[in-house]
Amino acid sequence: MDTFFASPEALICRQLSEARRGHGPRIVRPQAGADPVQEFARSSASGLASPPRRLESRFQYDAQGSALFDQITAQPEYYLTRTEASILAVNATRIRELTGPVNLVELGAGSAAKTDHLLRAWLERSKRVCYFPVDVSLTALFGTCKSLSARFPGARLTAVNCEYGEAFPLLAQLSPVMVTFLGSSIGNFSRPEMSSFCLALAASMRPGDFFLLGVDLVKRNALLEAAYNDRAGVTASFTRNIFARMNRELGCAIDLDSIEHSARYRPEQEQIEIDACFTKQQTFLLHPKGRVITIAEGESVRTEVARKFRLEQVIPELHRCGFVTEQVFSDERRWFALLLLRRLPGYCRQSGR
Ligand code: AVJ
């Protein structure tokens, strides 16, 4: 597999057109942007500086975190992935009918386990499909390319190793395209973050292009809480992993046994809130800046928020951002929904305000 790091735009362009014509899987990196370790250090230092302490959940997906997340998706309590995959299994052919033979871009692809259904549906109708998984984890992308290229020889794979937003400038040249953002990952964004994300996405897409969005729906508290408190403790390890990553990459010496995972559903906010609760005081140095952080016994750090959605709220919200809903797909229990959206013609507003 060829790997191109820090490719300039022109090289990417060439990679993309080569990917359309053939060649094995490729991995490209659109921007030699900020050094990820520096970014992680900067974000952790500012998030941990004072209560309420919080860490950005996007940093949970290093190689270890991505592997742990894969394990979460296999837990019996974690219905999200299974439910979404079953919706895709039933409706992928219909989605392909509605979109036509568009290119596929998957934001936060990870190991792209659910992508099989889409690729199969695309390849039922055409000999080739161009698939561009976007992910911050290079390890996850390597795995994705390896397994997909073995199973789908008709798929032209170009993995894009970057943050979501860094991939947006590529979208116009990939039109006609369907951008997929699955797994209810959008639930990790706050309301304002979600609207700026959707506005920026819409602004980067051509009118008529498609957006397939997975959202986890509001449901009974017990079902939601169970999904984030699996009995095997994998979600707890996932919560601890961001601190393990600080030990690995930033030279901290945090006692991981002093961290308890807590995930609670707040019905008023309609969101899961995940905290790392410290049972022992921890003092550590955050390199490379050398800032000293003390977290007292009994204190907690918010590591993640997972918002849950109602169709009657999310559809108008997406409409305000420049997307019209073509069709909503759901499961029998109405636990999860896949929204097939279309970028509206015309200009987008520049901000969510
Ligand atoms: C990948 C953000 C969709 O919120 O369900 C799973 C991440 N965190 N268990 C989610 C997650 C803990 C997941 N998303």
GROMACS .gro file of N, CA, C and O in nm, residues 39-48 53-61 163 188-189 193 242 245-246 301-305:
model
  124
   39GLU      N    1  -0.124   1.927   1.956
   39GLU     CA    2  -0.266   1.959   1.964
   39GLU      C    3  -0.330   1.895   2.087
   39GLU      O    4  -0.408   1.957   2.159
   40PHE      N    5  -0.297   1.767   2.108
   40PHE     CA    6  -0.350   1.692   2.221
   40PHE      C    7  -0.302   1.755   2.352
   40PHE      O    8  -0.380   1.774   2.446
   41ALA      N    9  -0.175   1.793   2.356
   41ALA     CA   10  -0.117   1.856   2.476
   41ALA      C   11  -0.186   1.989   2.505
   41ALA      O   12  -0.226   2.016   2.619
   42ARG      N   13  -0.203   2.069   2.401
   42ARG     CA   14  -0.263   2.201   2.417
   42ARG      C   15  -0.407   2.189   2.466
   42ARG      O   16  -0.449   2.253   2.560
   43SER      N   17  -0.480   2.100   2.400
   43SER     CA   18  -0.621   2.083   2.435
   43SER      C   19  -0.637   2.025   2.577
   43SER      O   20  -0.724   2.071   2.652
   44SER      N   21  -0.553   1.928   2.612
   44SER     CA   22  -0.563   1.868   2.746
   44SER      C   23  -0.528   1.970   2.852
   44SER      O   24  -0.595   1.979   2.956
   45ALA      N   25  -0.423   2.049   2.828
   45ALA     CA   26  -0.381   2.149   2.927
   45ALA      C   27  -0.494   2.249   2.950
   45ALA      O   28  -0.525   2.283   3.065
   46SER      N   29  -0.557   2.294   2.844
   46SER     CA   30  -0.662   2.394   2.866
   46SER      C   31  -0.787   2.330   2.926
   46SER      O   32  -0.852   2.390   3.012
   47GLY      N   33  -0.818   2.207   2.888
   47GLY     CA   34  -0.936   2.140   2.943
   47GLY      C   35  -0.922   2.101   3.089
   47GLY      O   36  -1.020   2.096   3.163
   48LEU      N   37  -0.797   2.074   3.131
   48LEU     CA   38  -0.776   2.027   3.269
   48LEU      C   39  -0.736   2.140   3.364
   48LEU      O   40  -0.728   2.119   3.485
   53ARG      N   41  -1.361   2.040   3.471
   53ARG     CA   42  -1.257   1.988   3.383
   53ARG      C   43  -1.319   1.902   3.274
   53ARG      O   44  -1.413   1.827   3.298
   54ARG      N   45  -1.262   1.917   3.155
   54ARG     CA   46  -1.314   1.837   3.044
   54ARG      C   47  -1.207   1.811   2.939
   54ARG      O   48  -1.111   1.887   2.926
   55LEU      N   49  -1.222   1.702   2.869
   55LEU     CA   50  -1.130   1.669   2.760
   55LEU      C   51  -1.212   1.656   2.633
   55LEU      O   52  -1.328   1.617   2.637
   56GLU      N   53  -1.149   1.688   2.521
   56GLU     CA   54  -1.220   1.677   2.393
   56GLU      C   55  -1.226   1.531   2.350
   56GLU      O   56  -1.123   1.464   2.340
   57SER      N   57  -1.348   1.483   2.323
   57SER     CA   58  -1.362   1.340   2.296
   57SER      C   59  -1.297   1.297   2.165
   57SER      O   60  -1.267   1.180   2.148
   58ARG      N   61  -1.268   1.392   2.075
   58ARG     CA   62  -1.203   1.349   1.951
   58ARG      C   63  -1.065   1.288   1.977
   58ARG      O   64  -1.016   1.209   1.896
   59PHE      N   65  -1.005   1.321   2.093
   59PHE     CA   66  -0.873   1.263   2.123
   59PHE      C   67  -0.882   1.122   2.178
   59PHE      O   68  -0.781   1.060   2.209
   60GLN      N   69  -1.003   1.070   2.192
   60GLN     CA   70  -1.017   0.932   2.239
   60GLN      C   71  -0.979   0.831   2.131
   60GLN      O   72  -0.958   0.715   2.160
   61TYR      N   73  -0.973   0.878   2.005
   61TYR     CA   74  -0.955   0.783   1.894
   61TYR      C   75  -0.812   0.773   1.844
   61TYR      O   76  -0.784   0.794   1.727
  163GLU      N   77  -0.850   1.528   1.037
  163GLU     CA   78  -0.972   1.566   1.107
  163GLU      C   79  -1.082   1.587   1.001
  163GLU      O   80  -1.052   1.621   0.887
  188ASN      N   81  -2.164   1.370   1.961
  188ASN     CA   82  -2.053   1.422   2.042
  188ASN      C   83  -2.040   1.573   2.034
  188ASN      O   84  -1.969   1.634   2.112
  189PHE      N   85  -2.106   1.632   1.937
  189PHE     CA   86  -2.101   1.779   1.924
  189PHE      C   87  -2.209   1.843   2.011
  189PHE      O   88  -2.321   1.792   2.018
  193GLU      N   89  -2.175   2.344   1.814
  193GLU     CA   90  -2.073   2.273   1.735
  193GLU      C   91  -2.136   2.198   1.619
  193GLU      O   92  -2.084   2.197   1.508
  242ILE      N   93  -0.812   0.780   2.734
  242ILE     CA   94  -0.761   0.915   2.702
  242ILE      C   95  -0.652   0.956   2.802
  242ILE      O   96  -0.557   1.026   2.768
  245ARG      N   97  -0.350   0.762   2.708
  245ARG     CA   98  -0.286   0.830   2.595
  245ARG      C   99  -0.201   0.947   2.646
  245ARG      O  100  -0.093   0.973   2.593
  246MET      N  101  -0.250   1.016   2.749
  246MET     CA  102  -0.170   1.124   2.807
  246MET      C  103  -0.041   1.067   2.866
  246MET      O  104   0.066   1.127   2.852
  301VAL      N  105  -1.358   1.443   3.557
  301VAL     CA  106  -1.326   1.506   3.429
  301VAL      C  107  -1.429   1.458   3.327
  301VAL      O  108  -1.447   1.337   3.309
  302ARG      N  109  -1.497   1.551   3.263
  302ARG     CA  110  -1.595   1.514   3.160
  302ARG      C  111  -1.519   1.472   3.034
  302ARG      O  112  -1.444   1.552   2.976
  303THR      N  113  -1.534   1.346   2.995
  303THR     CA  114  -1.459   1.299   2.877
  303THR      C  115  -1.546   1.296   2.752
  303THR      O  116  -1.493   1.293   2.641
  304GLU      N  117  -1.678   1.292   2.771
  304GLU     CA  118  -1.763   1.278   2.652
  304GLU      C  119  -1.907   1.316   2.683
  304GLU      O  120  -1.955   1.293   2.794
  305VAL      N  121  -1.973   1.372   2.582
  305VAL     CA  122  -2.117   1.392   2.587
  305VAL      C  123  -2.172   1.327   2.460
  305VAL      O  124  -2.115   1.344   2.353
   0.00000   0.00000   0.00000
